[in-house]
Amino acid sequence: MSPLRIFNTLSAKKEEFQSITPGKVLMYACGPTVYDLSHLGHARMALTFDVVQRYLRFLNYDVTFVRNITDIDDKIINRARELGRRPEQVARQYTYTFWKDMNDLNADFPDIEPRATEYIQQMIAFADALIKKGHAYESGGDVYFDVASFSEYGKLKKQNLEDLMQGSRDQVRSQEQLKELKKNPVDFALWKSASTDDTGWQSPWGWGRPGWHLECSTMIKLVLGETIDIHGGGEDLVFPHHENEIAQSEALHGHSLARYWIHNSFVQVEAEKMSKSLGNFRTIQNVLEQYSPDTVRLFVLQTHYRSPIEFTTESMEAAKAGTLRLIRAARFAQDGGGPNGAASEADGVLQKLDHDFREAMDDDFNTPRAISALFGIADTIFASPSDAKTPGYAAALRAYAAVLGLTLSDTAKVIDPETGSGLMNVLLTLREHARTNKDFKQSDLIRDELAKLGIKVMDVKGAPASWERA
Ligand SMILES: [Zn+2]
């Protein structure tokens, strides 16, 4: 039995995690709608579910992690119109930038990454099946889910029908048009008719395209199955998106869509600060120009995923200092060498790290406390006398940091090309001085040592020496 406890949005409490099939986890997180560059909110959602799947794998679950790409949506079509481009181009461009962001943040790629446009025929079949079961109706070329036909509607958001009379994502039709088409204002579109010169597909109801909610329900069914273990997303997706996924899937299948619903909170960037010092931090790439991926991760994971984060330069600088401390601890312990420390003492330190880390993560993925455990071993490393360093400490620090996706990659001693060229100029100037002083032993030494590094020094009459890589 797993000691892992997860806060389930559906029950609004922490529950012991038990997967449908012992040892296996089927997990789906809603992916991006690819119409613009990703920002910190996207980074937080991606890192939250990256850490969830990493920790489940650390617990030896066989995880199938699926995250979709919503590559057809009103937002993409509107963006394409603005840019005078095809929606497919817009979707491809921002799929690429999303992948780059995820890769740069060291987020694992999902095991399966379905694109909505690959499942259009299955979406049509899904909507058709709902009509046949009496849960959906055609109206003016659109298909709507009949919310009144699903008695449990509102169970995720914990509101009844009357409270839910808002929140449609439809940006194409006017409110007046929708009033005429829908039986109930909360009914949501499974299929939206479109004019034939617009992006769309042929369906039993004419030319059109799928609604966003139907995309996820269909892809989950096709890729993972009718009931999955974990469904995740940002808290802004609870309603209407996830509520509607539940309505569609459960009305059709007659059993639950997901056992555990996990939702992460948002990133708050104070409006006033945003316009001043943080004006450049709109996108993930902007942030990564100034901070390392580990720093961004530490910043995000130092707050529990269900609490809001306020983005400030102070907190980013604090995260940067924290990251450097962990990197230095890992380096310090390795440099320290010999296993001279008392073995039993080392065992105790490593057991404590393992215990504290697991206890934190088992408590609804409490990453702030897990990070405290990492800082704990860093403190132990710094406090140990230098002749008692145990290499096991560094390995353990790196291993547990990796469960949170932190690489602790030590770039402090890596020279970038620009600095390298500057250093070459310093060496050639020193060699020139030696030659001027007729100290040929010294100048030859510099030339020969550089040759060993594969760098050839070329003397040119009447000009400074130049160099190239041999
Ligand atoms: Zn979704």
Coordinates of C-alpha atoms and ligand atoms in Angstrom, one line a residue:
M1 CA 0.0 0.0 0.0
S2 CA 1.3 3.3 -1.0
P3 CA 1.9 5.9 1.8
L4 CA 1.5 8.6 -0.9
R5 CA -1.4 11.0 -0.2
I6 CA -2.8 13.3 -2.8
F7 CA -5.2 16.2 -2.5
N8 CA -8.1 15.2 -4.8
T9 CA -10.0 18.2 -6.1
L10 CA -13.0 15.9 -6.5
S11 CA -13.3 15.1 -2.8
A12 CA -11.6 18.3 -1.6
K13 CA -9.3 16.3 0.7
K14 CA -6.1 14.3 0.9
E15 CA -6.6 10.7 -0.1
E16 CA -4.3 7.7 0.0
F17 CA -3.1 7.0 -3.5
Q18 CA -4.1 3.7 -4.9
S19 CA -3.8 3.1 -8.6
I20 CA -6.3 1.1 -10.6
T21 CA -3.7 -1.5 -11.6
P22 CA -1.2 -2.1 -8.8
G23 CA 2.2 -0.7 -9.8
K24 CA 0.9 1.2 -12.9
V25 CA -0.2 4.8 -13.2
L26 CA -2.2 6.3 -16.1
M27 CA -1.8 10.1 -15.9
Y28 CA -3.1 12.9 -18.2
A29 CA -2.3 16.6 -17.9
C30 CA -3.9 19.1 -20.2
G31 CA -1.3 20.6 -22.5
P32 CA -1.0 24.0 -24.1
T33 CA -3.3 25.6 -26.7
V34 CA -0.5 26.6 -29.1
Y35 CA -1.3 30.1 -30.2
D36 CA 1.4 32.1 -28.3
L37 CA 4.7 31.9 -26.4
S38 CA 4.5 30.1 -23.0
H39 CA 4.7 32.2 -19.8
L40 CA 5.5 31.4 -16.2
G41 CA 2.0 30.1 -15.5
H42 CA 2.6 27.4 -18.2
A43 CA 6.0 26.7 -16.7
R44 CA 4.4 26.2 -13.3
M45 CA 1.8 23.7 -14.6
A46 CA 4.4 21.8 -16.6
L47 CA 6.9 21.6 -13.7
T48 CA 4.1 20.6 -11.3
F49 CA 3.2 17.6 -13.3
D50 CA 6.7 16.9 -14.3
V51 CA 7.6 16.5 -10.6
V52 CA 4.4 14.4 -10.0
Q53 CA 5.4 11.9 -12.7
R54 CA 9.1 11.9 -11.6
Y55 CA 8.1 11.1 -8.0
L56 CA 5.7 8.3 -9.1
R57 CA 8.6 6.8 -11.1
F58 CA 10.9 7.2 -8.1
L59 CA 8.3 5.2 -6.2
N60 CA 8.8 2.5 -8.9
Y61 CA 5.4 3.0 -10.5
D62 CA 5.2 2.2 -14.2
V63 CA 3.9 5.6 -15.3
T64 CA 2.3 6.4 -18.6
F65 CA 2.2 10.2 -18.7
V66 CA 0.2 11.8 -21.5
R67 CA 0.0 15.5 -22.2
N68 CA -1.8 16.7 -25.3
I69 CA -1.3 19.5 -27.7
T70 CA -4.4 21.5 -28.5
D71 CA -3.6 22.5 -32.1
I72 CA -7.1 23.5 -33.1
D73 CA -9.0 26.1 -31.2
D74 CA -10.8 29.4 -31.6
K75 CA -7.7 31.1 -30.1
I76 CA -5.4 29.6 -32.7
I77 CA -7.8 30.6 -35.5
N78 CA -8.2 34.1 -34.3
R79 CA -4.4 34.4 -34.0
A80 CA -3.9 33.1 -37.5
R81 CA -6.4 35.7 -38.8
E82 CA -4.5 38.5 -37.0
L83 CA -1.2 37.3 -38.5
G84 CA -2.6 36.5 -41.9
R85 CA -1.3 33.0 -41.7
R86 CA -2.8 29.5 -41.7
P87 CA -3.9 28.1 -38.3
E88 CA -1.7 25.0 -38.9
Q89 CA 1.4 27.3 -39.2
V90 CA 0.5 29.1 -36.0
A91 CA 0.0 25.8 -34.2
R92 CA 3.3 24.3 -35.5
Q93 CA 5.3 27.4 -34.6
Y94 CA 4.0 27.5 -31.0
T95 CA 4.2 23.7 -30.6
Y96 CA 7.9 24.1 -31.4
T97 CA 8.4 27.0 -28.9
F98 CA 6.6 25.1 -26.2
W99 CA 8.8 22.0 -26.8
K100 CA 11.9 24.2 -26.6
D101 CA 10.7 25.8 -23.4
M102 CA 10.0 22.4 -21.8
N103 CA 13.4 21.0 -23.0
D104 CA 15.2 24.1 -21.6
L105 CA 13.4 23.7 -18.3
N106 CA 14.6 20.0 -18.2
A107 CA 10.9 18.9 -18.1
D108 CA 10.6 15.3 -19.2
F109 CA 8.7 14.8 -22.5
P110 CA 5.5 13.0 -21.9
D111 CA 5.3 9.3 -22.9
I112 CA 2.6 10.1 -25.4
E113 CA 1.7 13.6 -26.7
P114 CA -1.4 13.4 -28.9
R115 CA -2.4 16.4 -31.0
A116 CA -6.1 17.2 -31.2
T117 CA -6.1 17.3 -35.0
E118 CA -5.0 13.6 -35.1
Y119 CA -8.3 12.5 -33.4
I120 CA -11.0 14.5 -35.3
Q121 CA -12.9 11.4 -36.6
Q122 CA -12.9 9.9 -33.1
M123 CA -14.2 13.2 -31.7
I124 CA -17.0 13.2 -34.2
A125 CA -17.8 9.6 -33.1
F126 CA -17.7 10.6 -29.4
A127 CA -20.2 13.5 -30.0
D128 CA -22.4 11.2 -32.1
A129 CA -22.5 8.6 -29.4
L130 CA -23.5 11.3 -26.8
I131 CA -26.4 12.4 -29.1
K132 CA -27.5 8.8 -29.5
K133 CA -27.5 8.3 -25.7
G134 CA -29.6 11.5 -25.2
H135 CA -26.8 13.6 -23.7
A136 CA -26.2 15.9 -26.6
Y137 CA -28.2 17.6 -29.4
E138 CA -27.6 19.2 -32.7
S139 CA -28.6 22.8 -33.2
G140 CA -27.9 24.9 -36.3
G141 CA -24.9 22.8 -37.3
D142 CA -23.5 22.9 -33.8
V143 CA -23.6 20.1 -31.3
Y144 CA -24.2 20.9 -27.6
F145 CA -23.9 18.8 -24.5
D146 CA -27.2 18.8 -22.6
V147 CA -26.0 19.6 -19.1
A148 CA -29.4 18.9 -17.6
S149 CA -29.0 15.3 -18.7
F150 CA -26.1 14.7 -16.5
S151 CA -27.1 14.9 -12.8
E152 CA -23.6 15.1 -11.4
Y153 CA -22.7 18.3 -13.4
G154 CA -20.9 20.7 -11.1
K155 CA -19.3 18.0 -8.8
L156 CA -15.7 19.1 -9.5
K157 CA -16.4 22.8 -9.1
K158 CA -18.8 22.0 -6.3
Q159 CA -21.5 24.3 -7.6
N160 CA -25.0 23.6 -8.8
L161 CA -26.4 24.3 -12.3
E162 CA -27.7 27.8 -11.4
D163 CA -24.3 28.9 -10.1
L164 CA -22.7 27.8 -13.3
M165 CA -24.4 30.0 -15.8
Q166 CA -21.2 31.4 -17.2
G167 CA -17.8 30.5 -18.4
S168 CA -18.2 29.4 -22.0
R169 CA -15.0 29.5 -24.0
D170 CA -16.8 30.2 -27.2
Q171 CA -15.3 33.3 -28.8
V172 CA -16.9 33.0 -32.2
R173 CA -20.7 33.3 -31.6
S174 CA -22.4 36.2 -29.9
Q175 CA -24.3 35.7 -26.7
E176 CA -27.5 36.3 -28.5
Q177 CA -26.8 33.6 -31.1
L178 CA -25.9 31.2 -28.4
K179 CA -29.1 31.9 -26.5
E180 CA -31.1 30.8 -29.5
L181 CA -29.0 27.7 -30.2
K182 CA -28.7 26.3 -26.6
K183 CA -31.5 24.7 -24.5
N184 CA -29.7 25.9 -21.4
P185 CA -27.0 28.6 -21.1
V186 CA -24.6 26.2 -19.4
D187 CA -24.7 23.7 -22.3
F188 CA -21.4 23.7 -24.0
A189 CA -20.3 23.0 -27.6
L190 CA -19.0 19.6 -28.6
W191 CA -18.9 20.6 -32.2
K192 CA -19.0 24.1 -33.7
S193 CA -20.1 24.7 -37.3
A194 CA -17.8 26.8 -39.5
S195 CA -18.0 28.3 -42.9
T196 CA -16.4 26.0 -45.5
D197 CA -13.6 28.4 -46.3
D198 CA -12.6 28.3 -42.7
T199 CA -10.5 25.6 -41.0
G200 CA -12.7 22.5 -40.4
W201 CA -13.7 19.0 -41.1
Q202 CA -16.7 17.3 -42.5
S203 CA -19.1 15.8 -40.0
P204 CA -22.7 14.4 -39.9
W205 CA -23.7 18.0 -38.9
G206 CA -21.8 19.7 -41.7
W207 CA -18.5 21.5 -41.8
G208 CA -17.0 22.5 -38.5
R209 CA -14.6 21.7 -35.7
P210 CA -14.5 20.1 -32.3
G211 CA -15.0 22.0 -29.0
W212 CA -11.9 22.1 -26.7
H213 CA -13.4 20.0 -23.9
L214 CA -14.3 17.2 -26.3
E215 CA -10.7 17.1 -27.5
C216 CA -9.4 16.0 -24.1
S217 CA -12.2 13.5 -23.4
T218 CA -11.6 11.8 -26.7
M219 CA -7.8 11.7 -26.5
I220 CA -7.9 10.3 -22.9
K221 CA -10.3 7.5 -24.0
L222 CA -8.2 6.7 -27.1
V223 CA -4.7 6.9 -25.6
L224 CA -5.2 5.8 -22.0
G225 CA -8.7 4.4 -21.6
E226 CA -12.1 5.2 -20.0
T227 CA -10.9 5.6 -16.5
I228 CA -7.4 6.9 -15.6
D229 CA -5.6 7.3 -12.3
I230 CA -4.6 11.0 -12.3
H231 CA -5.9 13.9 -14.3
G232 CA -4.1 17.2 -13.9
G233 CA -4.1 20.8 -14.9
G234 CA -4.0 24.4 -13.7
E235 CA -6.8 25.4 -11.2
D236 CA -8.3 27.7 -13.9
L237 CA -9.2 24.5 -15.8
V238 CA -11.5 23.1 -13.0
F239 CA -14.4 24.9 -14.5
P240 CA -15.5 24.7 -17.2
H241 CA -12.9 22.5 -18.9
H242 CA -12.5 19.6 -16.5
E243 CA -16.1 19.8 -15.3
N244 CA -17.1 19.4 -19.0
E245 CA -14.6 16.6 -19.6
I246 CA -16.2 14.7 -16.7
A247 CA -19.7 15.3 -18.0
Q248 CA -18.8 14.1 -21.6
S249 CA -16.8 11.0 -20.5
E250 CA -18.9 9.9 -17.6
A251 CA -22.2 10.4 -19.4
L252 CA -20.9 8.3 -22.3
H253 CA -19.1 5.6 -20.3
G254 CA -21.1 5.4 -17.1
H255 CA -18.1 5.3 -14.9
S256 CA -15.6 7.8 -13.5
L257 CA -13.1 9.5 -15.9
A258 CA -10.3 10.0 -13.3
R259 CA -9.7 8.8 -9.7
Y260 CA -7.6 11.7 -8.6
W261 CA -7.9 15.3 -9.9
I262 CA -4.8 17.4 -9.2
H263 CA -4.8 21.2 -9.8
N264 CA -1.9 23.6 -9.4
S265 CA -2.3 27.2 -8.4
F266 CA -1.2 30.2 -10.4
V267 CA 1.7 32.6 -10.6
Q268 CA 1.0 36.1 -9.7
V269 CA 3.0 38.9 -11.1
E270 CA 2.0 42.1 -9.4
A271 CA 0.8 44.5 -12.1
E272 CA 2.7 47.5 -10.9
K273 CA 6.0 45.5 -10.6
M274 CA 5.3 43.9 -13.9
S275 CA 5.3 47.2 -15.7
K276 CA 8.6 48.2 -14.1
S277 CA 11.4 45.8 -13.3
L278 CA 9.6 42.7 -14.4
G279 CA 8.6 44.0 -17.8
N280 CA 10.9 41.6 -19.5
F281 CA 9.7 38.5 -17.8
R282 CA 6.6 37.8 -19.9
T283 CA 7.8 34.5 -21.3
I284 CA 9.7 31.5 -20.2
Q285 CA 12.5 32.3 -22.6
N286 CA 12.7 35.8 -21.1
V287 CA 13.1 34.4 -17.6
L288 CA 15.7 31.8 -18.8
E289 CA 17.8 34.6 -20.4
Q290 CA 18.5 35.7 -16.8
Y291 CA 18.1 32.7 -14.6
S292 CA 19.2 29.0 -15.0
P293 CA 16.6 26.3 -15.4
D294 CA 17.5 25.0 -11.9
T295 CA 16.8 28.5 -10.5
V296 CA 13.4 28.7 -12.2
R297 CA 12.5 25.2 -10.9
L298 CA 13.7 25.9 -7.3
F299 CA 11.6 29.2 -7.4
V300 CA 8.5 27.3 -8.5
L301 CA 8.9 24.2 -6.3
Q302 CA 9.7 26.2 -3.1
T303 CA 6.0 26.9 -2.9
H304 CA 3.6 24.0 -2.6
Y305 CA 1.8 23.5 -5.9
R306 CA -1.6 24.4 -4.4
S307 CA -0.5 27.8 -3.2
P308 CA -0.2 30.9 -5.4
I309 CA 3.3 32.1 -6.1
E310 CA 4.2 35.8 -6.3
F311 CA 6.9 36.4 -8.9
T312 CA 9.3 39.1 -7.7
T313 CA 13.0 39.7 -8.5
E314 CA 13.8 39.3 -4.8
S315 CA 12.3 35.7 -4.8
M316 CA 14.1 34.9 -8.0
E317 CA 17.4 36.1 -6.6
A318 CA 16.8 34.1 -3.4
A319 CA 16.1 31.0 -5.6
K320 CA 19.3 31.7 -7.5
A321 CA 21.3 31.8 -4.2
G322 CA 19.7 28.6 -3.1
T323 CA 20.5 26.8 -6.3
L324 CA 24.1 27.9 -6.1
R325 CA 24.3 26.6 -2.5
L326 CA 23.1 23.2 -3.6
I327 CA 25.5 23.2 -6.6
R328 CA 28.4 24.2 -4.3
A329 CA 27.5 21.5 -1.8
A330 CA 27.5 18.8 -4.4
R331 CA 30.9 20.1 -5.8
F332 CA 32.4 20.5 -2.3
A333 CA 31.5 17.0 -1.2
Q334 CA 33.0 15.6 -4.4
D335 CA 36.1 17.6 -4.2
G336 CA 36.5 16.6 -0.6
G337 CA 37.5 13.1 -1.6
G338 CA 38.2 10.2 0.7
P339 CA 35.5 8.2 2.6
N340 CA 37.1 9.0 5.9
G341 CA 34.0 9.8 7.7
A342 CA 32.6 7.3 10.1
A343 CA 30.5 4.9 8.0
S344 CA 27.6 4.6 10.5
E345 CA 27.4 8.4 10.8
A346 CA 27.2 8.7 7.0
D347 CA 24.5 6.0 6.9
G348 CA 22.4 8.0 9.4
V349 CA 22.7 11.2 7.4
L350 CA 21.7 9.4 4.2
Q351 CA 18.8 7.6 5.9
K352 CA 17.6 10.9 7.3
L353 CA 17.7 12.5 3.9
D354 CA 15.7 9.6 2.3
H355 CA 13.2 9.6 5.2
D356 CA 12.6 13.4 5.2
F357 CA 12.4 13.6 1.4
R358 CA 9.9 10.8 1.1
E359 CA 7.8 12.0 4.0
A360 CA 7.6 15.4 2.4
M361 CA 6.7 14.2 -1.1
D362 CA 4.3 11.5 0.2
D363 CA 2.4 14.4 1.8
D364 CA 0.7 15.6 -1.4
F365 CA 4.0 16.3 -3.2
N366 CA 5.2 18.8 -0.6
T367 CA 8.2 20.1 -2.6
P368 CA 9.1 23.0 -0.2
R369 CA 9.8 20.4 2.5
A370 CA 11.6 18.1 0.1
I371 CA 13.8 21.0 -0.8
S372 CA 14.4 21.7 2.9
A373 CA 15.7 18.1 3.1
L374 CA 18.2 18.9 0.3
F375 CA 19.4 22.0 2.1
G376 CA 19.7 19.9 5.2
I377 CA 22.3 17.6 3.6
A378 CA 24.0 20.7 2.0
D379 CA 24.4 22.1 5.5
T380 CA 25.8 18.7 6.7
I381 CA 28.3 18.8 3.8
F382 CA 29.4 22.3 4.6
A383 CA 29.6 21.6 8.4
S384 CA 31.8 18.4 7.9
P385 CA 35.5 18.8 8.4
S386 CA 37.2 18.7 5.0
D387 CA 39.0 15.4 5.7
A388 CA 35.7 13.7 6.6
K389 CA 33.8 14.3 3.4
T390 CA 31.8 11.3 2.2
P391 CA 31.4 11.2 -1.6
G392 CA 28.0 9.5 -0.9
Y393 CA 26.6 12.8 0.3
A394 CA 27.1 14.5 -3.1
A395 CA 25.7 11.5 -5.0
A396 CA 22.7 11.4 -2.7
L397 CA 22.1 15.2 -3.0
R398 CA 22.2 14.9 -6.8
A399 CA 20.0 11.8 -6.8
Y400 CA 17.2 13.3 -4.7
A401 CA 17.5 16.7 -6.5
A402 CA 17.0 14.8 -9.8
V403 CA 13.6 13.6 -8.5
L404 CA 12.6 17.3 -8.5
G405 CA 14.2 17.7 -11.9
L406 CA 17.1 19.8 -10.6
T407 CA 20.3 19.0 -12.5
L408 CA 22.7 20.8 -10.1
S409 CA 24.9 21.1 -13.2
D410 CA 28.0 22.9 -12.2
T411 CA 28.7 25.5 -14.8
A412 CA 31.0 27.7 -12.6
K413 CA 34.1 26.3 -14.2
V414 CA 32.8 26.0 -17.8
I415 CA 34.3 28.7 -20.0
D416 CA 32.1 30.2 -22.8
P417 CA 33.6 30.9 -26.2
E418 CA 33.8 34.6 -25.6
T419 CA 35.7 34.3 -22.4
G420 CA 37.9 31.6 -24.0
S421 CA 38.9 34.0 -26.8
G422 CA 39.7 36.6 -24.2
L423 CA 42.0 34.2 -22.3
M424 CA 43.8 33.4 -25.5
N425 CA 44.5 37.1 -26.0
V426 CA 46.0 37.2 -22.5
L427 CA 48.3 34.3 -23.2
L428 CA 49.5 35.6 -26.5
T429 CA 50.2 39.0 -24.9
L430 CA 52.2 37.3 -22.2
R431 CA 54.1 35.4 -24.9
E432 CA 54.8 38.6 -26.8
H433 CA 56.2 40.2 -23.6
A434 CA 58.5 37.1 -23.1
R435 CA 59.7 37.4 -26.7
T436 CA 60.4 41.1 -26.4
N437 CA 62.5 40.3 -23.3
K438 CA 64.3 37.6 -25.2
D439 CA 62.9 35.0 -22.8
F440 CA 62.4 32.4 -25.5
K441 CA 62.2 29.5 -23.0
Q442 CA 59.0 31.1 -21.6
S443 CA 57.5 32.0 -25.0
D444 CA 58.2 28.4 -26.3
L445 CA 56.6 27.0 -23.2
I446 CA 53.4 28.9 -23.8
R447 CA 53.4 27.8 -27.4
D448 CA 54.1 24.1 -26.6
E449 CA 51.5 23.9 -23.8
L450 CA 48.9 25.4 -26.1
A451 CA 49.8 22.9 -28.8
K452 CA 49.0 20.1 -26.3
L453 CA 45.5 21.6 -26.0
G454 CA 45.2 21.5 -29.8
I455 CA 45.8 25.2 -30.2
K456 CA 48.3 26.3 -32.9
V457 CA 50.0 29.7 -32.4
M458 CA 51.1 31.3 -35.7
D459 CA 53.7 34.1 -35.7
V460 CA 53.3 36.7 -38.5
K461 CA 56.1 39.1 -39.2
G462 CA 55.3 42.7 -38.2
A463 CA 51.9 41.7 -36.7
P464 CA 50.7 40.2 -33.4
A465 CA 50.7 36.4 -33.3
S466 CA 47.4 34.7 -34.1
W467 CA 45.9 31.3 -33.2
E468 CA 43.6 28.6 -34.4
R469 CA 42.4 25.3 -33.2
A470 CA 44.5 22.6 -34.9
Ligands
ZN1 ZN -7.9 19.2 -21.2

